[in-house]
C-alpha cells in the first residue's frame, strides 16, 4: 500500500476533562493555525488527478459522446463514462439506487456527472474535459414542483413516478370542526434552496490495493453507508474497500450523498495509480445536494382565546431529479409539520417530488426547518388575529411531556416549552440602537443609513427536531475501546467509524472514555471501516449514539478489568486511575491490575426502537427523541432600503445534559447562524433549472458583522432513555432562528413576509 | 502563461508596449479570481506589484496623486481626511485582507460597473493618469474613463499610473447597498461630493448601469435650484433623488432587481446629500 502523506493518524486527545467539562478540541489549534490536514491536503506518490465532466443542461438527451479527443490529450491517462462503471450503474443515499454513477444517455439536472478524466496534472484533466464531445438534444426542464406533485399529466423526470413520497397525517376530523372555528388564519409560505456551504470542498484520494481492492481516503458523514453503495457500483466486496475518514471541512448534511468516492475509485482501479479528486468552489455547488425548497399552504382554525382547533397543512418539497434523502425529508416535514403544539384535529399532506431543479437532500434540520418557518409564521398570524402576543399564543398551545405529537407519539421526556418561552421573553433586552457607529446599523460600514428609516423589531421562534434516525430505522453505533498500559500509564484507544465533521465528536468520545474508565490518557483512532458502523454524523445523533457506544464499550472494558482484581467485590468503580471499592476504598491502580494485559471490547449501541408512519394516517412512534430550541430575535430594519441588521439572538435550549459546554455553545451559535443565513441571505437562485449564483460572491453566508452576539440559556432536563440523559443539540437552533428573525422583521415593518430568505426588495415592495 | 515582473515604471511600460495583450495585476484581488475561475487565460500577466513607486501617494498643491498600487488600507488610514468619499468607499471593499491588497488602480483597470471606488472618483471629478511608452502621459477625466461593462478608455499599450483627486473642499459621502453587512459586492452604490467654491454637487452611481456614471441631469438641477445659503428644501431633495434614480439604467440580476436598484439609488441620493448638506451648514455656522 502507498501510504498517503498527510493521511489521518491517531489523535492524542489533549486535556484531562471528563463528561461535563469544556475540554478543548484536539483539532482546534491545528485548524486555527492552518495546519489541519483536510481531505484536500491528501497526497500520494505518483498520484493522478481526476476531474468530472458535468452537464450544462438541466434536462437533455446525450445523442452521442466522443471521448477520443480527450484521451489523445497529452498527460491524460483515462477517460471513463457509464460504460466503464464496473458494477451497478446507480447508487442512492438511502439505497434507492436511482442516481446514475455517470449519466446514461440522459441528464436530469445541471451539473450531473457524465464522464471522468484522470491526468497527471489537475489543469490537464480540466482541459481534457473540454475535449469530450457531446451531441445534445436539449429538452425543456421540468421545474414546477406543484405540478409534479398534483398533475398526473406532468411528464416523468425519471423512472420513478411523482411524487417520490406522499405522507399524510390525520388526527381527529378537520372537516367536521372547520365550521366551528371562531378564528381562521391561512398562509402560503416558501423556503428557497439553501446550501450547506461547507468550506472544505469535496475531496478525496483513491489508492488501488494489491488485492485488487481500493483504499479510499474521503471526507464523508457515514463511511459504512458510502460503502454499501460503493461496493456494488465497483463490483467489489466490502472487505476489499478500506475507507479512512480524512479531514472534513464541514458537512451539514451535504456529505451524506456520495460525491467523488466511486469516481475516484473507478479512475484508480482503471489506471492502477492513486487518484485524487478535489472540487473547486464552483463545482462544489453542483457536487452535493442542497436543502429542499418548499411551498407550503397552512390553515389554522382556533377559538377566540387562541386555542388551536385544527390545522390543515400541505407541504411540497422539491427534491430534484433523484431521491437522495427526500423520503426522510418528507417524513420529518409530515411528522413535525405543526411543530410542538397540541392540536386536536390535524390534516397534513407532505409531498416530495422529482423535478429537473438542483438535487436536494440532507441539510441540517431537514424537513423540519421548512415546516418550522411555516408553523411559526402561522403562530404569529394566529396571535395577531386573536390579539394575543407571540409568547402567549405559543404558550397557550404548547406541547409538554406527555403530549402527543401529530403522529400520536407521546413525548416521553421533559419538554418545558412554556417555561422556555417565558425565559426567552424575560431575558434582558439588548441596548437601544447606538447609531454613533455605522457598523451597528443595517448596512454596516457600507453606510446606507445614519439612522434614517431604521426600526427595531422583536420576534420569537420555536423549533422541534427529531434526534437520531426515525421511522423504524436502527441506526446503531459501534465503538471499540482498548485499554493498556503505555509508558507506565493506563491509556485508552477509542476506535469508531464516526465522522468528526467539525462538531467536536472526537472530543466528546475522549471525555466519555475518561469519565467511564477513570483515566486521563485517551487516544482517538482514525475513523475507518475496520470497526463496525457508527451511523451518520447527522440528525444530531452522534453524541447520543456514538457517545452511547463508547460508554457501553468502556463499561465492557471496565467489567473485564474488575475480573482481574483479586478478591470479591461487588462495589467497584474507576476514578483517578484507581480501582475503588465503595466500602473498602482504593484497591489498586489500574496500571498495577492491568500489567501488560490488553483489554479490548467492541460494543454496539441501539436506541429505543421506533416504528414507521402509517401510510394513511401518519400515526406511529416514529421518533427516537425530540429536542426543542426557543429563539428570541431582535432586529433593526432599514425599512426604506430593506436592509436588516440582526441585533441579538437569544436562545433557550434544553439539551438534557451538557457534555462539553464550550462545544455545545459552538453548536448553538453555528446552528443559529445557519438559520440566520436562511432568514436573510442564503439562497441558491435557480431559473429554468439552472443555478445562477454558484459562488461565494453571490451565494452569501453570514459574516461576523451579520451574526450578532447571543444570549444562551441551556437547560438540562434529562431524557431517561438517552446516555447521560442528553439530547441532540446541533439542529434545533437551525430551525427556530429563521422564523424568529423573520417575525422580528415583520414586527419592525408590518409586512406579511411569506418567503425566506427575505430580500431587500421584499421589504421595500 | 508568461509572468512578467518589472521592477521599475519604465520596464513596466516597455513590457506593456511589447506585449499589449499582457494583463496587468495591481493587487490581484480581481484578476486572480477570474483566472482561478478560468474566465480568462491571458497569454501573459504583468505583475505591477514590484513597481514600488506605484504604491505611494503624493501631494501637488491641492491635488492628491494616488498611486495605482496604493492599497485601500492606506487610503483609509492616510487619506481619509482629504479624500473622504474615496476612503469611505475603500472601507466597504471586501475584507481586511482584500483591503490590504486591493488597489484603486486595479479597480480602474477592471472597470467593473460594481467597482467601489468609481462613484467617489466621479463625484470628486478625479482624473486618471495613464501612460504608454510611445505617447507618454495622458490625463483622462474619470467620467470619460468608463466606456462599457469592464471596458475603459485605456489603450492596449497603456498602464494606469495614478489617479489625481483634489482635496475635498466640501463634504463627501459614499453609500453602498449590499445584501450582507460586510464583504459584499454592491447591489448599487452612490456617491456625492459638494464643491462649494463652484456651487456644484458632484455625483457618482455604481452598479446600476453598464458603467459607473454621473447623474448629470441631477447635478444640473442642483446647480440651478440649490440655495447654498439655506436649509435643504425637501422638494429639491426629492427631485434630486428622482433624477439620480432616472440616471441609472439597471438590470435585473441575481443580486437585485432593476426596480429595487432605481429605488435604492433615490434613497441613497437623498440621504447622502442630506448628510453632506448638514455637514456643510454646520461648518459654515461654526
Coordinates of N, CA and C in Angstrom, one line a residue, chain B residues 94-229:
Chain B
X94 N -14.5 44.5 0.2 CA -14.1 43.1 0.7 C -13.9 43.1 2.2
X95 N -12.8 42.3 2.5 CA -12.5 42.1 3.9 C -11.2 42.8 4.2
X96 N -10.7 42.8 5.4 CA -9.4 43.4 5.7 C -8.3 42.9 4.8
X97 N -8.3 41.6 4.6 CA -7.2 41.0 3.7 C -7.3 41.6 2.3
X98 N -8.5 41.7 1.8 CA -8.6 42.3 0.4 C -8.2 43.8 0.4
X99 N -8.6 44.5 1.5 CA -8.2 45.9 1.5 C -6.7 46.1 1.7
X100 N -6.0 45.1 2.2 CA -4.6 45.2 2.3 C -3.9 45.0 1.0
X101 N -4.6 44.4 0.1 CA -4.0 44.0 -1.2 C -4.6 44.8 -2.4
X102 N -5.9 45.0 -2.4 CA -6.6 45.6 -3.5 C -6.2 47.1 -3.6
X103 N -6.4 47.6 -4.9 CA -6.0 49.0 -5.2 C -7.0 49.7 -6.0
X104 N -6.9 51.0 -6.0 CA -7.8 51.8 -6.9 C -7.3 51.6 -8.4
X105 N -6.0 51.5 -8.6 CA -5.5 51.2 -9.9 C -6.1 49.9 -10.5
X106 N -6.2 48.9 -9.7 CA -6.8 47.6 -10.1 C -8.3 47.8 -10.4
X107 N -8.9 48.5 -9.5 CA -10.4 48.8 -9.7 C -10.6 49.5 -11.0
X108 N -9.8 50.5 -11.3 CA -10.0 51.2 -12.6 C -9.7 50.3 -13.8
X109 N -8.6 49.5 -13.6 CA -8.2 48.6 -14.7 C -9.3 47.6 -15.0
X110 N -10.0 47.1 -14.0 CA -11.1 46.1 -14.2 C -12.3 46.8 -14.8
X111 N -12.5 48.1 -14.4 CA -13.6 48.9 -14.9 C -15.0 48.2 -14.8
X112 N -15.1 47.4 -13.7 CA -16.4 46.8 -13.5 C -17.4 47.8 -13.0
X113 N -18.6 47.7 -13.5 CA -19.6 48.7 -13.1 C -19.9 48.7 -11.5
X114 N -19.5 47.5 -10.9 CA -19.7 47.4 -9.5 C -18.5 47.8 -8.7
X115 N -17.4 48.2 -9.3 CA -16.2 48.6 -8.5 C -16.6 49.7 -7.5
X116 N -16.1 49.6 -6.3 CA -16.5 50.5 -5.3 C -15.9 51.9 -5.4
X117 N -14.7 52.0 -6.0 CA -14.0 53.3 -6.0 C -14.5 54.3 -7.1
X118 N -15.3 53.7 -8.0 CA -15.7 54.6 -9.2 C -16.6 55.7 -8.8
X119 N -17.7 55.5 -8.0 CA -18.6 56.6 -7.7 C -17.9 57.8 -7.0
X120 N -17.1 57.6 -6.0 CA -16.5 58.8 -5.4 C -15.5 59.5 -6.4
X121 N -14.8 58.7 -7.2 CA -13.9 59.4 -8.2 C -14.7 60.2 -9.2
X122 N -15.9 59.7 -9.6 CA -16.8 60.5 -10.5 C -17.3 61.8 -9.7
X123 N -17.7 61.6 -8.5 CA -18.3 62.7 -7.8 C -17.3 63.8 -7.5
X124 N -16.0 63.3 -7.2 CA -15.0 64.3 -6.9 C -14.3 64.9 -8.1
X125 N -14.7 64.4 -9.3 CA -14.1 64.9 -10.6 C -12.6 64.5 -10.7
X126 N -12.3 63.3 -10.4 CA -10.9 62.8 -10.4 C -10.5 62.6 -11.9
X127 N -9.2 62.6 -12.0 CA -8.5 62.4 -13.3 C -7.6 61.2 -13.3
X128 N -7.7 60.3 -14.3 CA -6.9 59.1 -14.3 C -5.7 59.4 -15.1
X129 N -4.5 59.2 -14.5 CA -3.2 59.4 -15.2 C -2.7 58.1 -15.8
X130 N -2.7 58.0 -17.1 CA -2.3 56.8 -17.8 C -1.0 57.1 -18.6
X131 N -0.3 56.1 -19.0 CA 0.9 56.4 -19.7 C 1.3 55.2 -20.6
X132 N 1.9 55.5 -21.7 CA 2.4 54.5 -22.6 C 3.8 54.9 -23.0
X133 N 4.6 53.9 -23.4 CA 6.0 54.2 -23.8 C 6.0 55.1 -25.1
X134 N 5.1 54.8 -26.0 CA 5.1 55.5 -27.3 C 4.6 57.0 -27.1
X135 N 3.5 57.2 -26.3 CA 2.9 58.5 -26.4 C 3.0 59.3 -25.0
X136 N 3.6 58.6 -24.1 CA 3.8 59.3 -22.8 C 2.5 59.4 -22.0
X137 N 2.4 60.4 -21.2 CA 1.3 60.6 -20.2 C 0.1 61.1 -20.9
X138 N -1.1 60.6 -20.4 CA -2.4 61.1 -20.9 C -3.3 61.2 -19.7
X139 N -4.0 62.3 -19.6 CA -4.9 62.5 -18.5 C -6.4 62.3 -18.9
X140 N -7.0 61.4 -18.3 CA -8.4 61.0 -18.6 C -9.3 61.4 -17.5
X141 N -10.2 62.3 -17.7 CA -11.2 62.6 -16.6 C -12.0 61.3 -16.3
X142 N -12.3 61.1 -15.0 CA -13.0 59.8 -14.6 C -14.2 59.6 -15.4
X143 N -15.0 60.6 -15.7 CA -16.3 60.4 -16.4 C -16.1 60.1 -17.8
X144 N -14.9 60.2 -18.3 CA -14.6 59.8 -19.7 C -13.9 58.4 -19.8
X145 N -13.6 57.9 -18.6 CA -12.8 56.7 -18.5 C -13.6 55.4 -18.7
X146 N -14.8 55.4 -18.2 CA -15.6 54.1 -18.3 C -16.4 54.1 -19.6
X147 N -16.1 53.1 -20.4 CA -16.8 53.0 -21.7 C -17.9 52.0 -21.8
X148 N -17.8 50.9 -21.1 CA -18.8 49.8 -21.2 C -18.5 48.9 -20.0
X149 N -19.3 47.8 -20.0 CA -19.1 46.8 -19.0 C -17.7 46.3 -19.0
X150 N -16.9 46.5 -18.0 CA -15.5 46.1 -17.9 C -14.6 46.6 -19.1
X151 N -15.0 47.8 -19.6 CA -14.3 48.4 -20.7 C -14.0 49.8 -20.4
X152 N -12.7 50.2 -20.6 CA -12.3 51.6 -20.2 C -11.6 52.2 -21.4
X153 N -11.2 53.5 -21.2 CA -10.6 54.3 -22.3 C -9.1 54.0 -22.4
X154 N -8.6 53.0 -21.6 CA -7.2 52.7 -21.6 C -6.9 52.0 -22.9
X155 N -5.8 52.5 -23.6 CA -5.3 51.8 -24.8 C -4.5 50.6 -24.4
X156 N -4.4 49.6 -25.4 CA -3.8 48.4 -25.1 C -2.3 48.5 -24.6
X157 N -1.6 49.6 -25.0 CA -0.2 49.7 -24.6 C -0.1 50.6 -23.4
X158 N -1.2 51.0 -22.8 CA -1.2 52.0 -21.7 C -1.3 51.3 -20.3
X159 N -0.7 51.9 -19.3 CA -0.9 51.4 -18.0 C -1.4 52.6 -17.1
X160 N -2.2 52.3 -16.1 CA -2.7 53.3 -15.2 C -1.5 53.6 -14.2
X161 N -1.1 54.9 -14.1 CA -0.1 55.2 -13.2 C -0.6 55.7 -11.8
X162 N -1.6 56.5 -11.9 CA -2.1 57.2 -10.7 C -3.5 57.7 -11.0
X163 N -4.2 58.1 -9.9 CA -5.4 58.8 -10.1 C -5.3 60.1 -9.3
X164 N -5.7 61.2 -9.9 CA -5.5 62.5 -9.3 C -6.8 63.0 -8.8
X165 N -6.9 63.3 -7.5 CA -8.1 63.8 -6.9 C -7.8 65.0 -6.1
X166 N -8.6 66.0 -6.3 CA -8.5 67.2 -5.5 C -8.9 67.0 -4.1
X167 N -8.2 67.6 -3.1 CA -8.6 67.5 -1.7 C -10.0 68.1 -1.6
X168 N -10.8 67.4 -0.8 CA -12.2 67.7 -0.7 C -12.3 69.2 -0.2
X169 N -13.1 70.0 -0.9 CA -13.4 71.3 -0.4 C -14.7 71.4 0.3
X170 N -15.4 70.3 0.3 CA -16.7 70.2 0.9 C -17.0 68.8 1.3
X171 N -18.1 68.5 2.0 CA -18.4 67.2 2.4 C -18.6 66.2 1.3
X172 N -18.2 65.0 1.5 CA -18.4 63.9 0.5 C -18.9 62.7 1.2
X173 N -19.8 61.9 0.6 CA -20.3 60.7 1.2 C -20.4 59.6 0.1
X174 N -20.2 58.4 0.6 CA -20.4 57.2 -0.3 C -21.3 56.2 0.5
X175 N -22.2 55.6 -0.3 CA -23.1 54.7 0.3 C -23.3 53.5 -0.6
X176 N -23.4 52.3 -0.1 CA -23.5 51.1 -0.9 C -24.5 50.1 -0.4
X177 N -25.3 49.7 -1.2 CA -26.3 48.6 -0.8 C -25.7 47.3 -1.1
X178 N -25.7 46.4 -0.1 CA -25.3 45.0 -0.3 C -26.3 44.2 0.5
X179 N -26.4 42.9 0.2 CA -27.4 42.1 1.0 C -26.7 41.4 2.1
X180 N -25.6 41.9 2.5 CA -24.9 41.4 3.7 C -24.2 42.6 4.4
X181 N -23.9 42.6 5.6 CA -23.4 43.7 6.3 C -21.9 44.0 6.2
X182 N -21.2 43.1 5.4 CA -19.8 43.3 5.1 C -19.5 42.3 4.0
X183 N -18.3 42.6 3.4 CA -17.8 41.6 2.3 C -18.8 41.3 1.3
X184 N -19.3 42.4 0.6 CA -20.4 42.2 -0.3 C -20.1 43.1 -1.5
X185 N -20.5 42.5 -2.7 CA -20.4 43.3 -3.9 C -21.6 44.2 -3.9
X186 N -21.4 45.4 -4.5 CA -22.5 46.4 -4.5 C -23.7 45.9 -5.3
X187 N -24.9 45.9 -4.7 CA -26.1 45.8 -5.5 C -26.3 47.1 -6.3
X188 N -26.0 48.2 -5.6 CA -25.9 49.5 -6.2 C -25.2 50.4 -5.2
X189 N -24.6 51.5 -5.7 CA -23.9 52.4 -4.8 C -24.1 53.8 -5.3
X190 N -23.8 54.8 -4.4 CA -23.9 56.2 -4.8 C -22.9 57.0 -4.0
X191 N -22.4 58.1 -4.7 CA -21.5 59.0 -4.0 C -21.9 60.4 -4.4
X192 N -21.7 61.3 -3.4 CA -21.9 62.7 -3.6 C -20.7 63.5 -3.1
X193 N -20.4 64.6 -3.7 CA -19.4 65.5 -3.3 C -19.8 66.9 -3.5
X194 N -19.8 67.7 -2.4 CA -20.1 69.1 -2.6 C -18.9 69.9 -3.0
X195 N -19.0 70.8 -3.9 CA -17.9 71.6 -4.4 C -18.4 73.1 -4.1
X196 N -18.3 73.6 -2.9 CA -18.9 74.8 -2.6 C -18.4 76.0 -3.4
X197 N -17.1 76.0 -3.7 CA -16.5 77.0 -4.4 C -17.1 77.2 -5.8
X198 N -17.5 76.1 -6.4 CA -18.1 76.2 -7.7 C -19.6 76.1 -7.6
X199 N -20.1 76.0 -6.4 CA -21.6 75.9 -6.1 C -22.1 74.7 -7.0
X200 N -21.4 73.6 -6.8 CA -21.7 72.5 -7.7 C -21.7 71.2 -6.8
X201 N -22.6 70.3 -7.1 CA -22.6 69.0 -6.4 C -22.2 67.9 -7.4
X202 N -21.2 67.1 -7.1 CA -20.9 66.0 -8.0 C -21.5 64.7 -7.5
X203 N -21.8 63.8 -8.5 CA -22.4 62.6 -8.2 C -21.7 61.4 -8.8
X204 N -21.9 60.2 -8.3 CA -21.4 59.0 -9.0 C -22.4 57.9 -8.6
X205 N -22.8 57.1 -9.7 CA -23.6 56.0 -9.5 C -22.9 54.7 -9.8
X206 N -23.0 53.7 -8.9 CA -22.3 52.5 -9.2 C -23.2 51.3 -9.3
X207 N -22.9 50.3 -10.1 CA -23.6 49.1 -10.2 C -25.1 49.2 -10.6
X208 N -25.4 50.3 -11.3 CA -26.8 50.4 -11.7 C -26.9 50.9 -13.2
X209 N -25.8 50.6 -13.9 CA -25.8 50.9 -15.4 C -24.6 50.1 -15.9
X210 N -24.4 50.0 -17.3 CA -23.3 49.3 -17.8 C -22.0 49.8 -17.3
X211 N -21.9 51.1 -17.0 CA -20.7 51.7 -16.5 C -21.0 52.5 -15.2
X212 N -20.0 52.8 -14.4 CA -20.2 53.8 -13.4 C -20.5 55.1 -14.1
X213 N -21.4 55.9 -13.6 CA -21.7 57.2 -14.3 C -22.2 58.2 -13.3
X214 N -22.1 59.5 -13.8 CA -22.6 60.6 -13.1 C -24.1 60.7 -13.4
X215 N -24.8 61.4 -12.4 CA -26.2 61.7 -12.7 C -26.2 63.1 -13.1
X216 N -26.0 63.3 -14.4 CA -25.7 64.7 -15.0 C -26.9 65.6 -14.8
X217 N -28.1 65.1 -15.1 CA -29.3 65.9 -15.0 C -29.5 66.3 -13.6
X218 N -29.2 65.4 -12.7 CA -29.4 65.7 -11.2 C -28.4 66.8 -10.8
X219 N -27.2 66.7 -11.3 CA -26.2 67.7 -11.0 C -26.6 69.1 -11.5
X220 N -27.1 69.1 -12.8 CA -27.5 70.4 -13.4 C -28.7 70.9 -12.6
X221 N -29.6 70.1 -12.2 CA -30.8 70.5 -11.4 C -30.3 71.2 -10.2
X222 N -29.4 70.6 -9.4 CA -28.9 71.2 -8.2 C -28.2 72.5 -8.5
X223 N -27.4 72.5 -9.5 CA -26.7 73.7 -9.9 C -27.7 74.9 -10.0
X224 N -28.8 74.6 -10.6 CA -29.8 75.7 -10.8 C -30.7 75.9 -9.6
X225 N -31.0 74.9 -8.8 CA -32.1 75.0 -7.8 C -31.5 75.2 -6.4
X226 N -30.3 74.7 -6.1 CA -29.8 74.7 -4.8 C -29.5 76.1 -4.2
X227 N -30.1 76.4 -3.1 CA -29.7 77.7 -2.4 C -28.7 77.4 -1.4
X228 N -27.4 77.8 -1.7 CA -26.3 77.4 -0.8 C -26.3 78.1 0.5
X229 N -27.2 79.0 0.7 CA -27.2 79.7 2.0 C -28.4 79.2 2.8

